[in-house]
PDB file of C-alpha atoms in Angstrom:
ATOM      1  CA  MET A   1      35.937  54.276  -5.184  1.00  0.00           C
ATOM      2  CA  ASN A   2      33.060  55.254  -3.787  1.00  0.00           C
ATOM      3  CA  THR A   3      31.246  51.691  -4.992  1.00  0.00           C
ATOM      4  CA  SER A   4      34.002  49.822  -3.436  1.00  0.00           C
ATOM      5  CA  PHE A   5      33.243  51.576  -0.208  1.00  0.00           C
ATOM      6  CA  ARG A   6      29.129  51.052  -0.352  1.00  0.00           C
ATOM      7  CA  PHE A   7      30.310  47.286  -0.726  1.00  0.00           C
ATOM      8  CA  LEU A   8      32.363  47.609   1.763  1.00  0.00           C
ATOM      9  CA  ILE A   9      29.681  48.545   3.886  1.00  0.00           C
ATOM     10  CA  LEU A  10      27.425  46.220   2.998  1.00  0.00           C
ATOM     11  CA  THR A  11      29.668  42.997   3.504  1.00  0.00           C
ATOM     12  CA  ILE A  12      30.421  44.479   7.011  1.00  0.00           C
ATOM     13  CA  PHE A  13      26.581  44.668   7.818  1.00  0.00           C
ATOM     14  CA  ILE A  14      25.831  41.239   6.428  1.00  0.00           C
ATOM     15  CA  SER A  15      28.591  39.704   8.210  1.00  0.00           C
ATOM     16  CA  LEU A  16      28.016  41.257  11.010  1.00  0.00           C
ATOM     17  CA  GLY A  17      24.147  40.011  10.367  1.00  0.00           C
ATOM     18  CA  PHE A  18      25.382  36.613  10.273  1.00  0.00           C
ATOM     19  CA  ILE A  19      27.428  36.619  13.437  1.00  0.00           C
ATOM     20  CA  THR A  20      24.148  38.197  15.178  1.00  0.00           C
ATOM     21  CA  SER A  21      22.354  35.575  14.051  1.00  0.00           C
ATOM     22  CA  CYS A  22      24.954  32.523  14.966  1.00  0.00           C
ATOM     23  CA  ASN A  23      25.244  33.960  18.168  1.00  0.00           C
ATOM     24  CA  ASP A  24      21.593  33.837  19.103  1.00  0.00           C
ATOM     25  CA  ASP A  25      21.423  30.253  17.816  1.00  0.00           C
ATOM     26  CA  VAL A  26      24.028  29.416  20.471  1.00  0.00           C
ATOM     27  CA  THR A  27      22.482  31.171  23.262  1.00  0.00           C
ATOM     28  CA  SER A  28      19.557  28.686  22.198  1.00  0.00           C
ATOM     29  CA  ILE A  29      20.692  25.709  22.270  1.00  0.00           C
ATOM     30  CA  GLU A  30      22.229  27.042  25.945  1.00  0.00           C
ATOM     31  CA  GLU A  31      19.135  27.450  27.219  1.00  0.00           C
ATOM     32  CA  GLU A  32      17.099  24.571  26.049  1.00  0.00           C
ATOM     33  CA  LYS A  33      19.849  22.464  27.509  1.00  0.00           C
ATOM     34  CA  PRO A  34      18.621  21.975  31.124  1.00  0.00           C
ATOM     35  CA  SER A  35      15.080  21.733  29.823  1.00  0.00           C
ATOM     36  CA  VAL A  36      15.807  18.266  27.095  1.00  0.00           C
ATOM     37  CA  ASN A  37      17.512  16.500  30.511  1.00  0.00           C
ATOM     38  CA  ASN A  38      14.727  17.618  32.307  1.00  0.00           C
ATOM     39  CA  THR A  39      12.539  15.797  30.018  1.00  0.00           C
ATOM     40  CA  ASN A  40      15.260  12.805  29.561  1.00  0.00           C
ATOM     41  CA  ILE A  41      14.891  12.177  33.415  1.00  0.00           C
ATOM     42  CA  ALA A  42      11.312  12.740  33.778  1.00  0.00           C
ATOM     43  CA  SER A  43      10.343  10.052  30.692  1.00  0.00           C
ATOM     44  CA  THR A  44      12.606   7.589  31.816  1.00  0.00           C
ATOM     45  CA  ASP A  45      11.115   7.598  35.620  1.00  0.00           C
ATOM     46  CA  SER A  46       7.523   7.460  34.398  1.00  0.00           C
ATOM     47  CA  THR A  47       7.852   4.777  31.937  1.00  0.00           C
ATOM     48  CA  SER A  48       8.097   2.545  34.936  1.00  0.00           C
ATOM     49  CA  THR A  49       4.987   3.021  35.351  1.00  0.00           C
ATOM     50  CA  GLU A  50       2.842   3.457  32.715  1.00  0.00           C
ATOM     51  CA  PRO A  51       1.302   0.095  30.415  1.00  0.00           C
ATOM     52  CA  PRO A  52       3.743  -1.449  28.271  1.00  0.00           C
ATOM     53  CA  PRO A  53       3.774   0.205  24.763  1.00  0.00           C
ATOM     54  CA  TYR A  54       2.702  -3.199  22.905  1.00  0.00           C
ATOM     55  CA  ASP A  55       0.061  -5.953  24.091  1.00  0.00           C
ATOM     56  CA  ASP A  56       2.119  -8.377  25.592  1.00  0.00           C
ATOM     57  CA  ASP A  57      -0.120 -11.470  23.195  1.00  0.00           C
ATOM     58  CA  GLU A  58       0.942  -9.173  19.763  1.00  0.00           C
ATOM     59  CA  ILE A  59       4.673  -9.336  20.903  1.00  0.00           C
ATOM     60  CA  ASP A  60       4.665 -13.230  21.831  1.00  0.00           C
ATOM     61  CA  LYS A  61       3.046 -13.886  18.458  1.00  0.00           C
ATOM     62  CA  ILE A  62       5.850 -11.829  16.231  1.00  0.00           C
ATOM     63  CA  ASN A  63       8.732 -13.896  15.046  1.00  0.00           C
ATOM     64  CA  PRO A  64      12.243 -12.527  15.934  1.00  0.00           C
ATOM     65  CA  ILE A  65      13.151 -14.042  12.168  1.00  0.00           C
ATOM     66  CA  ASP A  66      10.693 -12.117  10.369  1.00  0.00           C
ATOM     67  CA  LEU A  67      11.157  -9.101  11.988  1.00  0.00           C
ATOM     68  CA  SER A  68      15.367  -8.648  12.049  1.00  0.00           C
ATOM     69  CA  ARG A  69      14.396 -10.425   8.175  1.00  0.00           C
ATOM     70  CA  GLN A  70      11.715  -6.734   8.067  1.00  0.00           C
ATOM     71  CA  ILE A  71      14.111  -4.614   9.636  1.00  0.00           C
ATOM     72  CA  LYS A  72      17.351  -5.257   7.114  1.00  0.00           C
ATOM     73  CA  GLU A  73      14.983  -5.008   4.108  1.00  0.00           C
ATOM     74  CA  ILE A  74      13.724  -1.588   5.568  1.00  0.00           C
ATOM     75  CA  GLY A  75      17.565  -0.542   6.298  1.00  0.00           C
ATOM     76  CA  GLU A  76      18.238  -1.865   2.839  1.00  0.00           C
ATOM     77  CA  LYS A  77      15.123  -0.009   0.518  1.00  0.00           C
ATOM     78  CA  ILE A  78      16.284   3.433   2.790  1.00  0.00           C
ATOM     79  CA  GLU A  79      19.946   2.441   1.299  1.00  0.00           C
ATOM     80  CA  THR A  80      19.021   2.280  -2.418  1.00  0.00           C
ATOM     81  CA  LEU A  81      16.830   5.326  -1.506  1.00  0.00           C
ATOM     82  CA  GLU A  82      19.393   7.757  -0.317  1.00  0.00           C
ATOM     83  CA  LYS A  83      21.861   6.547  -3.312  1.00  0.00           C
ATOM     84  CA  GLU A  84      19.078   7.562  -6.112  1.00  0.00           C
ATOM     85  CA  SER A  85      18.271  10.990  -3.667  1.00  0.00           C
ATOM     86  CA  LYS A  86      22.639  11.679  -3.876  1.00  0.00           C
ATOM     87  CA  LYS A  87      22.039  10.964  -8.066  1.00  0.00           C
ATOM     88  CA  HIS A  88      18.781  13.028  -8.491  1.00  0.00           C
ATOM     89  CA  PHE A  89      20.086  15.680  -6.103  1.00  0.00           C
ATOM     90  CA  ASP A  90      23.760  15.900  -8.106  1.00  0.00           C
ATOM     91  CA  GLU A  91      21.700  16.776 -11.295  1.00  0.00           C
ATOM     92  CA  TYR A  92      18.981  19.074  -9.431  1.00  0.00           C
ATOM     93  CA  TYR A  93      22.184  21.269  -9.066  1.00  0.00           C
ATOM     94  CA  GLN A  94      23.658  20.580 -12.782  1.00  0.00           C
ATOM     95  CA  MET A  95      20.080  22.044 -13.891  1.00  0.00           C
ATOM     96  CA  ALA A  96      20.170  24.746 -10.949  1.00  0.00           C
ATOM     97  CA  GLU A  97      23.772  26.041 -12.890  1.00  0.00           C
ATOM     98  CA  PHE A  98      23.026  25.310 -15.878  1.00  0.00           C
ATOM     99  CA  GLN A  99      19.643  27.951 -15.510  1.00  0.00           C
ATOM    100  CA  LYS A 100      21.691  30.672 -13.826  1.00  0.00           C
ATOM    101  CA  LYS A 101      23.667  30.526 -17.090  1.00  0.00           C
ATOM    102  CA  ILE A 102      20.505  30.981 -19.374  1.00  0.00           C
ATOM    103  CA  LEU A 103      19.824  33.356 -16.721  1.00  0.00           C
ATOM    104  CA  GLU A 104      23.297  35.319 -17.926  1.00  0.00           C
ATOM    105  CA  ASN A 105      22.292  34.789 -21.298  1.00  0.00           C
ATOM    106  CA  ILE A 106      18.836  35.917 -20.892  1.00  0.00           C
ATOM    107  CA  LYS A 107      20.229  39.249 -19.713  1.00  0.00           C
ATOM    108  CA  ILE A 108      23.043  39.703 -22.235  1.00  0.00           C
ATOM    109  CA  LYS A 109      20.306  39.460 -25.029  1.00  0.00           C
ATOM    110  CA  LYS A 110      17.771  42.418 -23.563  1.00  0.00           C
ATOM    111  CA  MET A 111      21.104  44.413 -22.931  1.00  0.00           C
ATOM    112  CA  ILE A 112      21.654  43.797 -26.935  1.00  0.00           C
ATOM    113  CA  MET A 113      18.090  44.535 -27.676  1.00  0.00           C
ATOM    114  CA  ARG A 114      18.259  47.928 -25.712  1.00  0.00           C
ATOM    115  CA  SER A 115      21.559  48.773 -27.222  1.00  0.00           C
ATOM    116  CA  LYS A 116      20.288  48.323 -30.923  1.00  0.00           C
ATOM    117  CA  PRO A 117      18.260  51.263 -33.228  1.00  0.00           C
ATOM    118  CA  VAL A 118      14.135  51.250 -32.173  1.00  0.00           C
ATOM    119  CA  GLY A 119      12.213  49.438 -35.368  1.00  0.00           C
ATOM    120  CA  SER A 120      15.662  48.834 -36.873  1.00  0.00           C
ATOM    121  CA  GLU A 121      16.466  45.009 -38.685  1.00  0.00           C
ATOM    122  CA  GLU A 122      18.815  44.205 -35.776  1.00  0.00           C
ATOM    123  CA  GLU A 123      16.897  45.457 -32.940  1.00  0.00           C
ATOM    124  CA  LYS A 124      13.937  42.634 -34.426  1.00  0.00           C
ATOM    125  CA  THR A 125      16.482  40.219 -34.116  1.00  0.00           C
ATOM    126  CA  ALA A 126      17.970  41.374 -31.329  1.00  0.00           C
ATOM    127  CA  LYS A 127      14.509  40.950 -29.869  1.00  0.00           C
ATOM    128  CA  LYS A 128      13.503  37.869 -31.329  1.00  0.00           C
ATOM    129  CA  ASP A 129      16.686  36.118 -29.579  1.00  0.00           C
ATOM    130  CA  PHE A 130      15.667  37.320 -26.992  1.00  0.00           C
ATOM    131  CA  GLU A 131      12.433  35.623 -26.898  1.00  0.00           C
ATOM    132  CA  ASP A 132      13.893  32.560 -27.556  1.00  0.00           C
ATOM    133  CA  GLU A 133      16.437  32.274 -24.624  1.00  0.00           C
ATOM    134  CA  LYS A 134      13.159  33.613 -22.305  1.00  0.00           C
ATOM    135  CA  LYS A 135      11.673  30.575 -23.891  1.00  0.00           C
ATOM    136  CA  TYR A 136      13.858  28.037 -23.603  1.00  0.00           C
ATOM    137  CA  GLY A 137      14.670  29.553 -20.193  1.00  0.00           C
ATOM    138  CA  LYS A 138      11.222  28.626 -18.749  1.00  0.00           C
ATOM    139  CA  GLU A 139      11.608  25.290 -20.785  1.00  0.00           C
ATOM    140  CA  LYS A 140      14.168  24.379 -19.047  1.00  0.00           C
ATOM    141  CA  LEU A 141      12.725  26.272 -15.389  1.00  0.00           C
ATOM    142  CA  LYS A 142       9.847  22.799 -15.719  1.00  0.00           C
ATOM    143  CA  GLY A 143      12.816  20.865 -15.471  1.00  0.00           C
ATOM    144  CA  LEU A 144      14.181  22.102 -12.440  1.00  0.00           C
ATOM    145  CA  LYS A 145      10.851  22.136 -10.849  1.00  0.00           C
ATOM    146  CA  GLU A 146       9.898  18.509 -11.816  1.00  0.00           C
ATOM    147  CA  LYS A 147      13.452  17.299  -9.859  1.00  0.00           C
ATOM    148  CA  ASN A 148      12.230  19.352  -7.345  1.00  0.00           C
ATOM    149  CA  ILE A 149       9.090  17.062  -6.992  1.00  0.00           C
ATOM    150  CA  ILE A 150      10.882  14.493  -7.700  1.00  0.00           C
ATOM    151  CA  LEU A 151      13.829  15.251  -4.540  1.00  0.00           C
ATOM    152  CA  TYR A 152      10.457  15.740  -2.449  1.00  0.00           C
ATOM    153  CA  LYS A 153       8.852  12.673  -2.717  1.00  0.00           C
ATOM    154  CA  LEU A 154      11.730  10.397  -2.253  1.00  0.00           C
ATOM    155  CA  THR A 155      12.571  12.763   0.722  1.00  0.00           C
ATOM    156  CA  ARG A 156       9.578  11.863   2.016  1.00  0.00           C
ATOM    157  CA  THR A 157       9.665   8.840   1.295  1.00  0.00           C
ATOM    158  CA  ILE A 158      13.171   8.208   2.979  1.00  0.00           C
ATOM    159  CA  ILE A 159      11.787   9.743   6.234  1.00  0.00           C
ATOM    160  CA  GLU A 160       8.296   8.059   6.364  1.00  0.00           C
ATOM    161  CA  ALA A 161      11.087   4.851   5.181  1.00  0.00           C
ATOM    162  CA  LYS A 162      13.285   5.826   8.378  1.00  0.00           C
ATOM    163  CA  LYS A 163      10.112   5.792  10.568  1.00  0.00           C
ATOM    164  CA  GLU A 164       8.726   2.420   9.908  1.00  0.00           C
ATOM    165  CA  LYS A 165      12.454   1.084  10.927  1.00  0.00           C
ATOM    166  CA  GLU A 166      12.538   2.716  14.007  1.00  0.00           C
ATOM    167  CA  LYS A 167       9.070   1.226  14.584  1.00  0.00           C
ATOM    168  CA  LEU A 168      10.006  -2.159  14.161  1.00  0.00           C
ATOM    169  CA  GLN A 169      13.002  -1.680  15.673  1.00  0.00           C
ATOM    170  CA  ASN A 170      11.307  -0.234  18.971  1.00  0.00           C
ATOM    171  CA  LYS A 171       8.978  -3.363  19.318  1.00  0.00           C
ATOM    172  CA  GLN A 172      12.295  -5.654  18.397  1.00  0.00           C
ATOM    173  CA  GLU A 173      13.935  -3.608  21.401  1.00  0.00           C
ATOM    174  CA  TYR A 174      10.751  -4.474  23.718  1.00  0.00           C
ATOM    175  CA  LEU A 175      10.483  -8.055  22.217  1.00  0.00           C
ATOM    176  CA  LEU A 176      14.077  -8.857  23.253  1.00  0.00           C
ATOM    177  CA  LYS A 177      13.461  -6.933  26.831  1.00  0.00           C
ATOM    178  CA  ARG A 178      10.042  -9.423  27.451  1.00  0.00           C
ATOM    179  CA  LYS A 179      11.938 -12.238  26.736  1.00  0.00           C
ATOM    180  CA  LYS A 180      15.104 -11.484  29.133  1.00  0.00           C
ATOM    181  CA  GLU A 181      12.498 -11.074  31.661  1.00  0.00           C
ATOM    182  CA  LYS A 182      10.470 -13.914  31.186  1.00  0.00           C
ATOM    183  CA  MET A 183      13.657 -15.981  31.337  1.00  0.00           C
ATOM    184  CA  ASN A 184      14.639 -14.249  34.694  1.00  0.00           C
TER     185      ASN A 184
END
């Protein structure tokens, strides 16, 4: 009964902390809204007086078909990378679950080792099992770390590709806007 009461108190404190932190996020977002809208209004007003973002001679040399093809290729690349990323994330989560099982086995083997009489053959055997499980866990942890590095690099590549696609799309929009202005 005493243990369940402590658990209840801990659960209440964790819940209150979570509710409080969620509430802080909501109020901070509400406070930011007016300032974001003001900056958007200011930025739209200032674009009419700023010089164009691209050199007009450079824009006139761009082939719109090539630009569309580049945007499409980057979009396909992003899609492929995201599928690969999903596959790696699934593998990563499986590896993490397996690592948790290994840690549980290590705890069990350590308890078994400590329960055996000191200096006995049973203790030596249990200690060897414990050390073997620890070594196995370290090897699997290396694989988990390598997968984490792969995911990091993959995520960075996706982010860079999305930035590049956005740049090309902005250039395309400016090109279309410039052509419309020339036609009028």
